[in-house]
XYZ file of C-alpha atoms in Angstrom:
242
model
C -25.254 13.214 18.593
C -23.202 14.035 15.507
C -20.020 12.849 17.202
C -21.660 9.555 18.150
C -22.839 9.074 14.579
C -19.317 9.690 13.276
C -17.888 7.160 15.733
C -20.394 4.575 14.553
C -19.538 5.268 10.933
C -15.812 4.883 11.644
C -16.467 1.579 13.416
C -18.453 0.349 10.434
C -15.710 1.332 7.980
C -13.114 -0.400 10.158
C -15.265 -3.529 10.483
C -15.964 -3.515 6.756
C -12.257 -3.254 6.043
C -11.514 -6.175 8.378
C -14.121 -8.371 6.717
C -13.227 -7.399 3.136
C -9.543 -7.987 3.888
C -10.196 -11.369 5.468
C -13.054 -12.766 3.380
C -13.139 -10.712 0.202
C -16.001 -8.616 -1.145
C -18.428 -11.350 -2.192
C -18.119 -13.452 0.974
C -18.508 -10.510 3.367
C -22.103 -9.860 4.411
C -23.555 -6.698 5.880
C -24.866 -8.735 8.803
C -21.347 -9.974 9.619
C -19.960 -6.452 9.287
C -22.629 -5.031 11.612
C -21.883 -7.726 14.214
C -18.148 -7.072 13.960
C -18.774 -3.347 14.475
C -21.125 -4.045 17.401
C -24.106 -2.258 15.836
C -27.489 -3.271 14.446
C -28.120 -3.697 10.740
C -30.463 -0.729 11.017
C -27.566 1.426 12.206
C -25.455 0.151 9.328
C -28.159 1.020 6.778
C -28.454 4.484 8.304
C -24.873 5.130 7.157
C -24.569 2.876 4.102
C -27.393 1.898 1.778
C -25.490 -1.047 0.297
C -22.325 -3.106 0.479
C -21.035 -1.182 -2.527
C -21.302 2.073 -0.568
C -19.424 0.592 2.375
C -16.726 -0.824 0.102
C -16.344 2.623 -1.464
C -15.941 4.170 2.005
C -13.214 1.628 2.799
C -11.373 2.503 -0.406
C -11.741 6.204 0.313
C -10.207 5.573 3.744
C -7.275 3.788 2.117
C -6.840 6.562 -0.457
C -6.965 9.208 2.303
C -4.202 7.429 4.231
C -2.122 7.256 1.063
C -2.681 10.930 0.253
C -1.787 12.046 3.780
C 1.431 10.040 3.671
C 2.456 11.448 0.291
C 1.869 14.985 1.568
C 3.829 14.321 4.765
C 6.746 12.882 2.819
C 6.702 15.859 0.467
C 6.925 18.211 3.455
C 9.724 16.262 5.134
C 12.484 17.930 3.121
C 13.833 14.723 1.577
C 14.375 14.088 -2.100
C 11.547 12.692 -4.248
C 13.349 9.370 -4.711
C 13.903 8.972 -0.965
C 10.226 9.806 -0.484
C 9.385 7.001 -2.912
C 11.531 4.531 -0.967
C 9.835 5.628 2.252
C 6.386 5.361 0.651
C 7.000 1.699 -0.182
C 8.009 1.064 3.423
C 4.844 2.852 4.546
C 2.844 0.459 2.387
C 4.616 -2.590 3.834
C 3.842 -1.434 7.377
C 0.290 -0.246 6.717
C -0.676 -3.465 4.970
C -0.307 -5.000 8.429
C -1.390 -2.069 10.622
C -4.573 -0.767 8.978
C -7.075 -3.145 7.322
C -8.349 -0.382 5.016
C -5.245 -0.638 2.841
C -5.145 -4.409 2.153
C -8.945 -4.388 1.915
C -8.763 -1.612 -0.679
C -6.369 -3.634 -2.819
C -8.633 -6.680 -2.562
C -11.798 -4.754 -3.343
C -10.147 -3.233 -6.413
C -9.201 -6.669 -7.731
C -12.490 -8.407 -6.938
C -14.770 -5.599 -8.114
C -13.025 -4.751 -11.372
C -15.582 -4.306 -14.119
C -18.539 -3.632 -11.830
C -20.846 -0.809 -12.790
C -20.583 2.468 -10.927
C -16.835 2.943 -10.868
C -15.691 4.728 -7.741
C -12.321 4.780 -6.045
C -9.667 2.469 -7.487
C -7.029 2.136 -4.772
C -4.553 0.191 -6.888
C -4.668 2.919 -9.525
C -4.219 5.565 -6.805
C -1.208 3.664 -5.447
C 0.427 3.401 -8.865
C -0.308 7.073 -9.580
C 1.427 8.100 -6.334
C 4.448 5.909 -7.098
C 4.804 7.162 -10.669
C 4.301 10.805 -9.629
C 7.199 10.577 -7.158
C 9.371 8.868 -9.755
C 8.618 11.653 -12.243
C 9.533 14.233 -9.593
C 12.801 12.389 -9.047
C 13.442 12.480 -12.785
C 12.671 16.196 -13.003
C 14.937 16.855 -9.992
C 17.843 15.167 -11.802
C 18.051 12.189 -9.436
C 17.794 9.525 -12.146
C 20.575 8.380 -14.433
C 20.533 9.762 -17.963
C 19.101 6.638 -19.587
C 16.231 6.438 -17.103
C 15.617 10.174 -16.891
C 14.899 10.937 -20.525
C 11.461 10.706 -22.023
C 10.985 7.698 -24.274
C 12.028 4.072 -23.981
C 14.507 4.576 -21.122
C 11.960 6.376 -18.967
C 9.230 3.843 -19.775
C 11.491 0.969 -18.698
C 12.321 2.685 -15.418
C 8.691 3.556 -14.716
C 7.488 0.032 -15.540
C 10.173 -1.565 -13.364
C 9.380 0.563 -10.318
C 5.602 0.233 -10.781
C 5.819 -3.557 -10.999
C 8.041 -3.711 -7.928
C 5.682 -1.438 -5.977
C 2.702 -3.681 -6.760
C 4.727 -6.728 -5.751
C 4.863 -5.479 -2.157
C 1.126 -6.020 -1.758
C 1.408 -9.445 -3.395
C 4.079 -10.541 -0.899
C 2.072 -9.211 2.047
C -0.958 -11.182 0.844
C 0.988 -14.431 1.359
C 0.929 -13.794 5.122
C 4.538 -12.659 5.287
C 5.268 -10.971 8.663
C 6.001 -7.255 8.550
C 9.610 -7.674 9.710
C 10.341 -9.998 6.797
C 8.413 -7.828 4.340
C 10.337 -4.743 5.458
C 13.644 -6.547 4.863
C 12.512 -7.575 1.404
C 11.452 -4.040 0.504
C 14.909 -2.811 1.564
C 16.513 -5.565 -0.512
C 14.332 -4.585 -3.457
C 15.672 -1.031 -3.364
C 19.242 -2.302 -3.105
C 18.646 -3.876 -6.511
C 16.600 -1.039 -8.039
C 18.624 2.012 -7.044
C 21.810 1.192 -9.026
C 19.643 0.815 -12.133
C 17.895 4.136 -11.540
C 20.509 6.607 -10.288
C 23.939 7.671 -11.604
C 26.903 5.445 -10.804
C 27.926 5.746 -7.169
C 24.791 7.647 -6.122
C 22.868 4.697 -4.686
C 24.725 4.949 -1.366
C 23.100 8.350 -0.741
C 19.712 6.736 -0.185
C 18.413 4.990 2.891
C 16.828 1.705 1.862
C 15.673 0.595 5.329
C 12.567 2.041 7.011
C 13.133 5.377 8.753
C 13.993 4.828 12.404
C 14.939 1.173 11.946
C 18.238 -0.421 12.918
C 19.368 -0.062 9.313
C 18.368 3.614 9.009
C 21.012 5.513 7.082
C 23.223 2.522 6.401
C 23.614 1.240 2.863
C 25.589 -1.683 4.292
C 22.539 -2.748 6.259
C 20.486 -2.580 3.092
C 23.008 -4.860 1.393
C 22.729 -7.239 4.292
C 18.973 -7.240 3.843
C 19.425 -8.104 0.206
C 21.697 -10.969 1.138
C 19.214 -12.228 3.699
C 16.370 -12.123 1.190
C 18.497 -14.012 -1.319
C 19.380 -16.711 1.226
C 17.785 -19.919 0.052
C 16.772 -20.780 3.605
C 14.660 -17.614 3.771
C 12.930 -17.769 0.392
C 9.277 -17.264 -0.414
C 8.477 -20.974 -0.127
C 7.132 -20.816 3.459
C 4.529 -18.242 2.358
C 3.447 -19.965 -0.846
C 2.451 -23.377 0.509
C 2.113 -26.149 -2.028
C 2.560 -23.798 -4.984
C 6.350 -24.296 -4.791
C-alpha cells in the first residue's frame, strides 16, 4: 500500500512539473494535473493540500536532482572547475530530459514574493555554481586576478553566474538540446581564458562528457565558431523579437 502511494505521489509530482513547465504556475490547475497523472482530485488532495504544496514538491525534486549531480561530480575525481563545466552541461540536458528542472525555474520566477517562502531553485542553482567556482579558486585553478578576494573575484563570480543563468534562458526559447549543448561548449571556450592562467584553458573539456567533442579543445573551438555563425544565431528561437 505504501509503495502504491509513493508511486501515485511521484506521478503527481511529474504531472505537476509538466504542467508548470508548459503553462506556468497560475494557468496550471489541480484538475488538469490530476488528469495528466491519471488520478482523481481526491487522490491528489490526499498527497497535496494545495497547488503551493505541489509546486514546492516539484522544486524539491529539482533541487534533489541538482544536489545529487553536484555530489556525483565531486566524487568523480575531476577538478572543481571541470565539475562546474560538467554541471552546466547537466543543466542543458536536464532542462530537456526532466520537467522538474525547467518547471522549478519557472515556479521560482512566477512565485517570487509570495508568502510562505520555500525552495528557491534558481537560488540553489546559483549557490551550486558559485560554490564550485570558489572551490576552483581555493584549489588554485583560477588566474591571479580572478582568484583573489575583492574586485577581481567579484567580476569572475558575476560573469560565471550570469552565464550559468543564461543557459536556462536559451533553453526556454525552445532551442533543441543539441544546439544548446554546442552553445554551452562555446560559452566555456570564451569564459575559460578569462578565468584560468594563460595556456591552461586547453586542459579543460568544454564539450559534454562522452560526446564527440569529449577531451578535444579543438572541438570546443569549432562549437564556438558554429555558435558565432550568423546563419545559426538566436533569431530562429526568438521569433519576432529580432
